């Protein structure tokens, strides 16, 4: 079994980006600038946004954090999005999800300028991704592709089973694994809570990408020998021995599944850190696009 070490690879990616940013500085160019909008005080969301801002500092980007109260109306948030769209200093921005109930998430994501949509959630970018056009690929699936590529995991002709069909992970992942090229050329089965015989389907998978958010869902007896296991899940489970009173676990029973797998991502330290590194990569791409647009 080989560990797909997202912590290590994400560090390498951030170092590569930092080198590029230093060169931009030496040429007297403006460095990439990422803005993040957060509405409310959700603990997990604040942690995620904090990590994104920290990563910006590390690679030499500028960052702006826009913190809005949980009572923010849809109109107010749409105004903020418009301001960020029009602000020439900002190359890309994200609106941290989930949003409070009074706000229509789809409406907000639709309002983001596709050229600044570094999360890749806008329908224009999602459509481009599905059509194999150059665009921002959602950071989590992008990070999984990068891990498969850097570890040279064979995907050609393999049966990939994706568990979960969310717009940010499962659905794009299923499209990307079926694309022509590497990583890709897989035969993909997309499963969800209505899938019948899911255990049998998973047992036929060469590659399992699990993104459902159910701790220890994937057990050793469900996977075949030498399967590649990508664990996207992040769940907090109570743990009195931990300082915070909880610990983070994935969807996979790592201890037992790792004994059968050829490659496996740990949680934490697998897909999670890759997601942040790929957001940085998308922001760099946004900066480069803006420079080209001005020429
Ligand atoms: P989500 O919106 O929470 O949706 C979960 C998906 O799993 C749905 O498609 C659901 O099916 C399916 N599902 C639920 N129970 C199932 C079951 N028993 N069998 C088969 N399918 C089942 O998904 P998400 O936002 O992609 O999040 C999934 C997990 O990944 C969460 O733990 C989240 O925290 C984590 N995550 C991690 C990262 C990272 O950077 N590592 C990034 C994003 C998300 P239906 O569609 O039928 O309801």
mmCIF file of C-alpha atoms and ligand atoms in Angstrom:
data_model
loop_
_atom_site.group_PDB
_atom_site.id
_atom_site.type_symbol
_atom_site.label_atom_id
_atom_site.label_comp_id
_atom_site.label_asym_id
_atom_site.label_seq_id
_atom_site.Cartn_x
_atom_site.Cartn_y
_atom_site.Cartn_z
ATOM 1 C CA UNK A 1 0.000 0.000 0.000
ATOM 2 C CA UNK A 2 1.224 3.475 -0.850
ATOM 3 C CA UNK A 3 -0.113 6.556 0.881
ATOM 4 C CA UNK A 4 -1.334 9.370 -1.391
ATOM 5 C CA UNK A 5 0.186 12.054 0.793
ATOM 6 C CA UNK A 6 -1.844 15.207 0.232
ATOM 7 C CA UNK A 7 0.030 17.062 2.933
ATOM 8 C CA UNK A 8 3.347 16.518 1.193
ATOM 9 C CA UNK A 9 2.104 17.136 -2.364
ATOM 10 C CA UNK A 10 0.160 20.257 -1.367
ATOM 11 C CA UNK A 11 3.333 21.626 0.210
ATOM 12 C CA UNK A 12 5.227 20.999 -3.044
ATOM 13 C CA UNK A 13 2.486 22.740 -5.054
ATOM 14 C CA UNK A 14 2.501 25.754 -2.748
ATOM 15 C CA UNK A 15 6.293 25.957 -3.030
ATOM 16 C CA UNK A 16 6.015 25.864 -6.843
ATOM 17 C CA UNK A 17 3.418 28.658 -6.744
ATOM 18 C CA UNK A 18 5.627 30.706 -4.382
ATOM 19 C CA UNK A 19 8.497 30.458 -6.900
ATOM 20 C CA UNK A 20 6.205 31.749 -9.682
ATOM 21 C CA UNK A 21 4.961 34.599 -7.471
ATOM 22 C CA UNK A 22 8.542 35.605 -6.624
ATOM 23 C CA UNK A 23 9.309 35.809 -10.330
ATOM 24 C CA UNK A 24 6.225 38.005 -10.829
ATOM 25 C CA UNK A 25 7.488 40.305 -8.076
ATOM 26 C CA UNK A 26 10.961 40.459 -9.632
ATOM 27 C CA UNK A 27 9.382 41.522 -12.929
ATOM 28 C CA UNK A 28 7.489 44.241 -11.037
ATOM 29 C CA UNK A 29 4.120 42.616 -11.764
ATOM 30 C CA UNK A 30 1.107 42.665 -9.481
ATOM 31 C CA UNK A 31 0.812 39.462 -7.419
ATOM 32 C CA UNK A 32 -2.427 37.398 -7.411
ATOM 33 C CA UNK A 33 -5.107 38.648 -5.030
ATOM 34 C CA UNK A 34 -7.775 36.311 -3.616
ATOM 35 C CA UNK A 35 -10.818 37.524 -1.703
ATOM 36 C CA UNK A 36 -12.997 35.312 0.469
ATOM 37 C CA UNK A 37 -16.497 36.204 1.589
ATOM 38 C CA UNK A 38 -17.915 34.549 4.684
ATOM 39 C CA UNK A 39 -21.431 35.076 5.988
ATOM 40 C CA UNK A 40 -22.048 34.201 9.643
ATOM 41 C CA UNK A 41 -19.972 32.472 12.309
ATOM 42 C CA UNK A 42 -20.066 28.763 11.431
ATOM 43 C CA UNK A 43 -17.022 27.236 13.134
ATOM 44 C CA UNK A 44 -15.992 24.888 10.312
ATOM 45 C CA UNK A 45 -16.445 27.611 7.664
ATOM 46 C CA UNK A 46 -14.329 30.062 9.673
ATOM 47 C CA UNK A 47 -11.595 27.408 9.957
ATOM 48 C CA UNK A 48 -11.665 26.720 6.202
ATOM 49 C CA UNK A 49 -11.537 30.416 5.295
ATOM 50 C CA UNK A 50 -8.750 30.968 7.826
ATOM 51 C CA UNK A 51 -6.702 28.201 6.175
ATOM 52 C CA UNK A 52 -7.247 29.768 2.757
ATOM 53 C CA UNK A 53 -6.058 33.188 3.943
ATOM 54 C CA UNK A 54 -3.037 31.547 5.610
ATOM 55 C CA UNK A 55 -2.185 29.701 2.376
ATOM 56 C CA UNK A 56 -2.306 33.013 0.464
ATOM 57 C CA UNK A 57 0.304 34.487 2.814
ATOM 58 C CA UNK A 58 2.476 31.412 2.433
ATOM 59 C CA UNK A 59 2.610 31.566 -1.370
ATOM 60 C CA UNK A 60 2.946 35.376 -1.492
ATOM 61 C CA UNK A 61 -0.589 36.258 -2.676
ATOM 62 C CA UNK A 62 -2.546 39.206 -1.394
ATOM 63 C CA UNK A 63 -5.791 38.301 0.333
ATOM 64 C CA UNK A 64 -8.912 40.085 1.503
ATOM 65 C CA UNK A 65 -11.400 38.625 3.948
ATOM 66 C CA UNK A 66 -14.941 40.010 3.777
ATOM 67 C CA UNK A 67 -16.841 38.997 6.916
ATOM 68 C CA UNK A 68 -20.592 39.612 6.900
ATOM 69 C CA UNK A 69 -23.092 38.983 9.728
ATOM 70 C CA UNK A 70 -25.386 35.932 9.627
ATOM 71 C CA UNK A 71 -28.362 38.312 9.162
ATOM 72 C CA UNK A 72 -27.018 39.532 5.785
ATOM 73 C CA UNK A 73 -29.759 39.598 3.142
ATOM 74 C CA UNK A 74 -29.465 38.151 -0.340
ATOM 75 C CA UNK A 75 -29.526 41.670 -1.825
ATOM 76 C CA UNK A 76 -26.649 42.762 0.428
ATOM 77 C CA UNK A 77 -24.552 39.727 -0.464
ATOM 78 C CA UNK A 78 -25.261 40.216 -4.175
ATOM 79 C CA UNK A 79 -24.052 43.819 -3.779
ATOM 80 C CA UNK A 80 -20.786 42.568 -2.246
ATOM 81 C CA UNK A 81 -20.355 40.085 -5.116
ATOM 82 C CA UNK A 82 -20.912 42.902 -7.640
ATOM 83 C CA UNK A 83 -18.286 45.055 -5.902
ATOM 84 C CA UNK A 84 -15.764 42.216 -6.015
ATOM 85 C CA UNK A 85 -16.591 41.535 -9.680
ATOM 86 C CA UNK A 86 -15.871 45.186 -10.482
ATOM 87 C CA UNK A 87 -12.789 45.573 -8.281
ATOM 88 C CA UNK A 88 -9.793 45.400 -10.607
ATOM 89 C CA UNK A 89 -7.433 44.662 -7.714
ATOM 90 C CA UNK A 90 -9.133 41.294 -7.015
ATOM 91 C CA UNK A 91 -8.200 38.470 -9.388
ATOM 92 C CA UNK A 92 -10.470 35.818 -7.933
ATOM 93 C CA UNK A 93 -12.848 35.316 -5.050
ATOM 94 C CA UNK A 94 -14.863 32.682 -3.276
ATOM 95 C CA UNK A 95 -18.083 32.799 -1.315
ATOM 96 C CA UNK A 96 -17.715 30.267 1.491
ATOM 97 C CA UNK A 97 -20.567 27.750 1.616
ATOM 98 C CA UNK A 98 -22.962 26.949 3.205
ATOM 99 C CA UNK A 99 -24.836 30.263 3.209
ATOM 100 C CA UNK A 100 -27.587 31.143 5.720
ATOM 101 C CA UNK A 101 -31.139 30.001 4.864
ATOM 102 C CA UNK A 102 -32.391 33.421 3.721
ATOM 103 C CA UNK A 103 -29.907 33.416 0.811
ATOM 104 C CA UNK A 104 -30.359 31.505 -2.454
ATOM 105 C CA UNK A 105 -26.906 29.929 -2.947
ATOM 106 C CA UNK A 106 -27.390 29.284 -6.659
ATOM 107 C CA UNK A 107 -28.341 32.918 -7.268
ATOM 108 C CA UNK A 108 -25.164 34.104 -5.540
ATOM 109 C CA UNK A 109 -22.890 31.649 -7.381
ATOM 110 C CA UNK A 110 -24.496 32.718 -10.684
ATOM 111 C CA UNK A 111 -23.688 36.367 -9.900
ATOM 112 C CA UNK A 112 -19.927 35.763 -9.670
ATOM 113 C CA UNK A 113 -17.950 36.842 -12.739
ATOM 114 C CA UNK A 114 -16.903 33.488 -14.306
ATOM 115 C CA UNK A 115 -13.392 34.915 -14.854
ATOM 116 C CA UNK A 116 -13.059 35.432 -11.083
ATOM 117 C CA UNK A 117 -14.832 32.206 -10.085
ATOM 118 C CA UNK A 118 -11.788 30.376 -8.694
ATOM 119 C CA UNK A 119 -14.038 27.777 -7.024
ATOM 120 C CA UNK A 120 -15.263 26.773 -10.506
ATOM 121 C CA UNK A 121 -18.902 26.625 -9.374
ATOM 122 C CA UNK A 122 -20.384 28.998 -11.997
ATOM 123 C CA UNK A 123 -22.420 27.157 -14.703
ATOM 124 C CA UNK A 124 -20.178 28.676 -17.399
ATOM 125 C CA UNK A 125 -17.087 27.139 -15.824
ATOM 126 C CA UNK A 126 -18.842 23.867 -15.007
ATOM 127 C CA UNK A 127 -19.973 23.650 -18.648
ATOM 128 C CA UNK A 128 -16.474 24.401 -19.925
ATOM 129 C CA UNK A 129 -15.092 21.681 -17.656
ATOM 130 C CA UNK A 130 -17.616 19.181 -19.040
ATOM 131 C CA UNK A 131 -16.603 20.172 -22.582
ATOM 132 C CA UNK A 132 -12.853 19.707 -21.888
ATOM 133 C CA UNK A 133 -12.215 23.449 -22.256
ATOM 134 C CA UNK A 134 -9.603 25.283 -20.187
ATOM 135 C CA UNK A 135 -11.274 26.658 -17.066
ATOM 136 C CA UNK A 136 -11.285 26.698 -13.268
ATOM 137 C CA UNK A 137 -11.845 23.132 -12.065
ATOM 138 C CA UNK A 138 -13.487 22.912 -8.604
ATOM 139 C CA UNK A 139 -10.627 22.687 -6.116
ATOM 140 C CA UNK A 140 -11.416 19.330 -4.477
ATOM 141 C CA UNK A 141 -11.772 17.311 -7.713
ATOM 142 C CA UNK A 142 -8.786 19.238 -9.125
ATOM 143 C CA UNK A 143 -6.745 18.199 -6.087
ATOM 144 C CA UNK A 144 -7.703 14.540 -6.544
ATOM 145 C CA UNK A 145 -6.640 14.665 -10.213
ATOM 146 C CA UNK A 146 -3.326 16.215 -9.172
ATOM 147 C CA UNK A 147 -2.695 13.465 -6.592
ATOM 148 C CA UNK A 148 -3.462 10.732 -9.153
ATOM 149 C CA UNK A 149 -1.173 12.441 -11.662
ATOM 150 C CA UNK A 150 1.785 13.017 -9.335
ATOM 151 C CA UNK A 151 1.676 9.435 -8.018
ATOM 152 C CA UNK A 152 1.177 8.146 -11.605
ATOM 153 C CA UNK A 153 -1.876 6.121 -10.563
ATOM 154 C CA UNK A 154 -3.201 4.296 -13.637
ATOM 155 C CA UNK A 155 -6.758 5.422 -14.468
ATOM 156 C CA UNK A 156 -6.930 4.354 -18.119
ATOM 157 C CA UNK A 157 -9.654 1.721 -18.667
ATOM 158 C CA UNK A 158 -10.249 1.404 -14.924
ATOM 159 C CA UNK A 159 -13.673 1.259 -13.310
ATOM 160 C CA UNK A 160 -14.056 4.306 -11.060
ATOM 161 C CA UNK A 161 -16.938 4.380 -8.593
ATOM 162 C CA UNK A 162 -17.760 7.818 -7.186
ATOM 163 C CA UNK A 163 -19.918 7.859 -4.050
ATOM 164 C CA UNK A 164 -21.913 11.085 -3.672
ATOM 165 C CA UNK A 165 -23.193 13.413 -6.404
ATOM 166 C CA UNK A 166 -22.738 16.887 -4.893
ATOM 167 C CA UNK A 167 -22.143 19.770 -7.285
ATOM 168 C CA UNK A 168 -18.770 20.510 -5.692
ATOM 169 C CA UNK A 169 -17.230 17.030 -5.459
ATOM 170 C CA UNK A 170 -19.026 13.903 -6.714
ATOM 171 C CA UNK A 171 -20.643 15.250 -9.889
ATOM 172 C CA UNK A 172 -17.559 17.064 -11.275
ATOM 173 C CA UNK A 173 -15.337 14.147 -10.225
ATOM 174 C CA UNK A 174 -17.451 11.717 -12.246
ATOM 175 C CA UNK A 175 -17.131 13.950 -15.330
ATOM 176 C CA UNK A 176 -13.381 14.434 -14.918
ATOM 177 C CA UNK A 177 -12.569 10.742 -14.458
ATOM 178 C CA UNK A 178 -14.436 9.948 -17.675
ATOM 179 C CA UNK A 179 -12.637 12.609 -19.741
ATOM 180 C CA UNK A 180 -10.168 11.701 -22.448
ATOM 181 C CA UNK A 181 -6.567 11.697 -21.242
ATOM 182 C CA UNK A 182 -4.744 11.209 -17.974
ATOM 183 C CA UNK A 183 -6.029 11.208 -15.299
ATOM 184 C CA UNK A 184 -9.247 10.041 -16.946
ATOM 185 C CA UNK A 185 -10.263 7.460 -19.549
ATOM 186 C CA UNK A 186 -12.047 5.680 -16.717
ATOM 187 C CA UNK A 187 -15.405 3.947 -16.925
ATOM 188 C CA UNK A 188 -17.343 5.807 -14.266
ATOM 189 C CA UNK A 189 -20.277 4.837 -12.061
ATOM 190 C CA UNK A 190 -21.775 7.699 -10.053
ATOM 191 C CA UNK A 191 -23.612 6.469 -6.957
ATOM 192 C CA UNK A 192 -25.807 8.219 -4.370
ATOM 193 C CA UNK A 193 -28.340 7.523 -1.644
ATOM 194 C CA UNK A 194 -30.834 6.018 -4.138
ATOM 195 C CA UNK A 195 -28.341 3.580 -5.682
ATOM 196 C CA UNK A 196 -29.417 -0.039 -5.405
ATOM 197 C CA UNK A 197 -26.786 -2.706 -4.688
ATOM 198 C CA UNK A 198 -24.176 -0.079 -3.865
ATOM 199 C CA UNK A 199 -22.003 -2.615 -2.007
ATOM 200 C CA UNK A 200 -21.861 -4.837 -5.077
ATOM 201 C CA UNK A 201 -21.022 -1.870 -7.337
ATOM 202 C CA UNK A 202 -18.226 -0.714 -5.020
ATOM 203 C CA UNK A 203 -16.790 -4.233 -4.892
ATOM 204 C CA UNK A 204 -16.217 -4.024 -8.675
ATOM 205 C CA UNK A 205 -14.324 -0.731 -8.498
ATOM 206 C CA UNK A 206 -10.645 -0.339 -9.346
ATOM 207 C CA UNK A 207 -10.835 3.215 -7.976
ATOM 208 C CA UNK A 208 -13.247 4.368 -5.269
ATOM 209 C CA UNK A 209 -13.780 8.090 -4.684
ATOM 210 C CA UNK A 210 -15.868 8.435 -1.555
ATOM 211 C CA UNK A 211 -17.588 11.799 -0.941
ATOM 212 C CA UNK A 212 -20.673 11.201 1.148
ATOM 213 C CA UNK A 213 -19.718 12.397 4.622
ATOM 214 C CA UNK A 214 -20.611 9.250 6.568
ATOM 215 C CA UNK A 215 -17.822 8.234 8.990
ATOM 216 C CA UNK A 216 -16.430 4.726 8.381
ATOM 217 C CA UNK A 217 -18.942 4.024 5.577
ATOM 218 C CA UNK A 218 -16.399 2.198 3.410
ATOM 219 C CA UNK A 219 -15.327 -1.085 5.001
ATOM 220 C CA UNK A 220 -12.593 -3.509 3.961
ATOM 221 C CA UNK A 221 -15.043 -6.224 2.909
ATOM 222 C CA UNK A 222 -16.625 -3.782 0.398
ATOM 223 C CA UNK A 223 -13.477 -3.144 -1.668
ATOM 224 C CA UNK A 224 -11.497 -5.438 -3.901
ATOM 225 C CA UNK A 225 -7.825 -6.218 -3.431
ATOM 226 C CA UNK A 226 -5.471 -3.488 -4.717
ATOM 227 C CA UNK A 227 -8.225 -0.913 -5.182
ATOM 228 C CA UNK A 228 -7.262 2.778 -5.172
ATOM 229 C CA UNK A 229 -9.136 4.568 -2.382
ATOM 230 C CA UNK A 230 -9.727 8.329 -2.321
ATOM 231 C CA UNK A 231 -11.421 9.507 0.858
ATOM 232 C CA UNK A 232 -12.989 12.961 0.520
ATOM 233 C CA UNK A 233 -15.145 12.796 3.633
ATOM 234 C CA UNK A 234 -14.560 15.131 6.550
ATOM 235 C CA UNK A 235 -16.685 14.481 9.623
ATOM 236 C CA UNK A 236 -16.255 15.557 13.225
ATOM 237 C CA UNK A 237 -16.796 12.752 15.727
ATOM 238 C CA UNK A 238 -16.839 13.357 19.489
ATOM 239 C CA UNK A 239 -13.563 12.434 21.189
ATOM 240 C CA UNK A 240 -13.058 13.338 24.828
ATOM 241 C CA UNK A 241 -9.330 12.622 24.626
ATOM 242 C CA UNK A 242 -8.890 15.318 21.950
ATOM 243 C CA UNK A 243 -8.198 18.922 22.962
ATOM 244 C CA UNK A 244 -11.166 20.251 20.960
ATOM 245 C CA UNK A 245 -13.486 17.450 22.096
ATOM 246 C CA UNK A 246 -13.722 15.972 18.591
ATOM 247 C CA UNK A 247 -11.557 14.437 15.914
ATOM 248 C CA UNK A 248 -11.741 14.503 12.132
ATOM 249 C CA UNK A 249 -12.505 11.258 10.299
ATOM 250 C CA UNK A 250 -13.170 10.371 6.669
ATOM 251 C CA UNK A 251 -15.675 8.042 4.998
ATOM 252 C CA UNK A 252 -13.227 5.146 5.018
ATOM 253 C CA UNK A 253 -12.332 2.655 7.729
ATOM 254 C CA UNK A 254 -8.681 3.495 7.098
ATOM 255 C CA UNK A 255 -7.124 0.941 9.419
ATOM 256 C CA UNK A 256 -8.662 -2.062 7.658
ATOM 257 C CA UNK A 257 -9.174 -0.733 4.110
ATOM 258 C CA UNK A 258 -5.531 0.366 3.876
ATOM 259 C CA UNK A 259 -4.465 -3.295 4.268
ATOM 260 C CA UNK A 260 -6.229 -4.145 0.981
ATOM 261 C CA UNK A 261 -5.667 -0.959 -1.026
ATOM 262 C CA UNK A 262 -2.860 -0.282 -3.511
ATOM 263 C CA UNK A 263 -3.092 3.479 -2.855
ATOM 264 C CA UNK A 264 -5.109 5.339 -0.229
ATOM 265 C CA UNK A 265 -5.538 8.920 1.000
ATOM 266 C CA UNK A 266 -5.462 9.463 4.775
ATOM 267 C CA UNK A 267 -7.850 11.772 6.655
ATOM 268 C CA UNK A 268 -6.599 14.225 7.698
ATOM 269 C CA UNK A 269 -3.659 14.826 5.366
ATOM 270 C CA UNK A 270 -5.095 13.560 2.068
ATOM 271 C CA UNK A 271 -7.635 15.379 -0.066
ATOM 272 C CA UNK A 272 -8.197 18.264 2.403
ATOM 273 C CA UNK A 273 -4.810 20.023 2.032
ATOM 274 C CA UNK A 274 -4.910 19.438 -1.747
ATOM 275 C CA UNK A 275 -8.159 21.415 -1.966
ATOM 276 C CA UNK A 276 -6.506 24.536 -0.559
ATOM 277 C CA UNK A 277 -3.408 24.157 -2.749
ATOM 278 C CA UNK A 278 -5.602 23.896 -5.873
ATOM 279 C CA UNK A 279 -7.525 27.002 -4.883
ATOM 280 C CA UNK A 280 -4.158 28.775 -4.887
ATOM 281 C CA UNK A 281 -3.435 27.294 -8.325
ATOM 282 C CA UNK A 282 -6.791 28.554 -9.649
ATOM 283 C CA UNK A 283 -6.070 32.025 -8.241
ATOM 284 C CA UNK A 284 -2.723 32.092 -10.026
ATOM 285 C CA UNK A 285 -4.540 31.063 -13.225
ATOM 286 C CA UNK A 286 -7.054 33.895 -12.680
ATOM 287 C CA UNK A 287 -4.183 36.398 -12.359
ATOM 288 C CA UNK A 288 -2.573 35.098 -15.552
ATOM 289 C CA UNK A 289 -5.928 35.299 -17.394
ATOM 290 C CA UNK A 290 -6.404 38.904 -16.284
ATOM 291 C CA UNK A 291 -2.911 39.877 -17.444
ATOM 292 C CA UNK A 292 -3.584 38.308 -20.860
ATOM 293 C CA UNK A 293 -6.972 40.043 -21.086
ATOM 294 C CA UNK A 294 -5.299 43.439 -20.588
ATOM 295 C CA UNK A 295 -2.631 42.897 -23.255
HETATM 296 P P1 LIG B 1 -23.064 16.459 0.217
HETATM 297 O O1 LIG B 1 -23.655 17.636 -0.451
HETATM 298 O O2 LIG B 1 -23.028 16.397 1.710
HETATM 299 O O3 LIG B 1 -23.822 15.191 -0.369
HETATM 300 C C1 LIG B 1 -23.531 13.891 0.042
HETATM 301 C C2 LIG B 1 -23.761 12.945 -1.108
HETATM 302 O O4 LIG B 1 -23.592 11.622 -0.601
HETATM 303 C C3 LIG B 1 -25.147 13.023 -1.748
HETATM 304 O O5 LIG B 1 -25.049 12.903 -3.148
HETATM 305 C C4 LIG B 1 -25.883 11.830 -1.143
HETATM 306 O O6 LIG B 1 -26.857 11.275 -2.004
HETATM 307 C C5 LIG B 1 -24.740 10.851 -0.960
HETATM 308 N N1 LIG B 1 -25.015 9.905 0.112
HETATM 309 C C6 LIG B 1 -25.371 10.148 1.385
HETATM 310 N N2 LIG B 1 -25.534 9.000 2.075
HETATM 311 C C7 LIG B 1 -25.284 7.997 1.202
HETATM 312 C C8 LIG B 1 -25.286 6.592 1.305
HETATM 313 N N3 LIG B 1 -25.570 5.961 2.459
HETATM 314 N N4 LIG B 1 -24.962 5.877 0.226
HETATM 315 C C9 LIG B 1 -24.658 6.481 -0.950
HETATM 316 N N5 LIG B 1 -24.636 7.813 -1.113
HETATM 317 C C10 LIG B 1 -24.943 8.576 -0.041
HETATM 318 O O7 LIG B 1 -21.617 16.162 -0.347
HETATM 319 P P2 LIG B 1 -20.272 17.010 -0.331
HETATM 320 O O8 LIG B 1 -20.536 18.460 -0.069
HETATM 321 O O9 LIG B 1 -19.579 16.568 -1.557
HETATM 322 O O10 LIG B 1 -19.517 16.449 0.964
HETATM 323 C C11 LIG B 1 -19.234 15.091 1.137
HETATM 324 C C12 LIG B 1 -18.170 14.919 2.197
HETATM 325 O O11 LIG B 1 -16.954 15.453 1.695
HETATM 326 C C13 LIG B 1 -18.438 15.667 3.494
HETATM 327 O O12 LIG B 1 -17.890 14.926 4.573
HETATM 328 C C14 LIG B 1 -17.656 16.962 3.326
HETATM 329 O O13 LIG B 1 -17.272 17.525 4.565
HETATM 330 C C15 LIG B 1 -16.461 16.450 2.565
HETATM 331 N N6 LIG B 1 -15.768 17.459 1.744
HETATM 332 C C16 LIG B 1 -14.410 17.461 1.831
HETATM 333 C C17 LIG B 1 -13.688 18.343 1.063
HETATM 334 C C18 LIG B 1 -12.189 18.311 1.157
HETATM 335 O O14 LIG B 1 -11.553 19.280 0.853
HETATM 336 N N7 LIG B 1 -11.603 17.192 1.558
HETATM 337 C C19 LIG B 1 -14.337 19.253 0.221
HETATM 338 C C20 LIG B 1 -15.728 19.195 0.134
HETATM 339 C C21 LIG B 1 -16.451 18.284 0.901
HETATM 340 P P3 LIG B 1 -28.171 12.106 -2.472
HETATM 341 O O15 LIG B 1 -27.694 13.036 -3.538
HETATM 342 O O16 LIG B 1 -29.078 11.063 -3.000
HETATM 343 O O17 LIG B 1 -28.688 12.821 -1.259
#
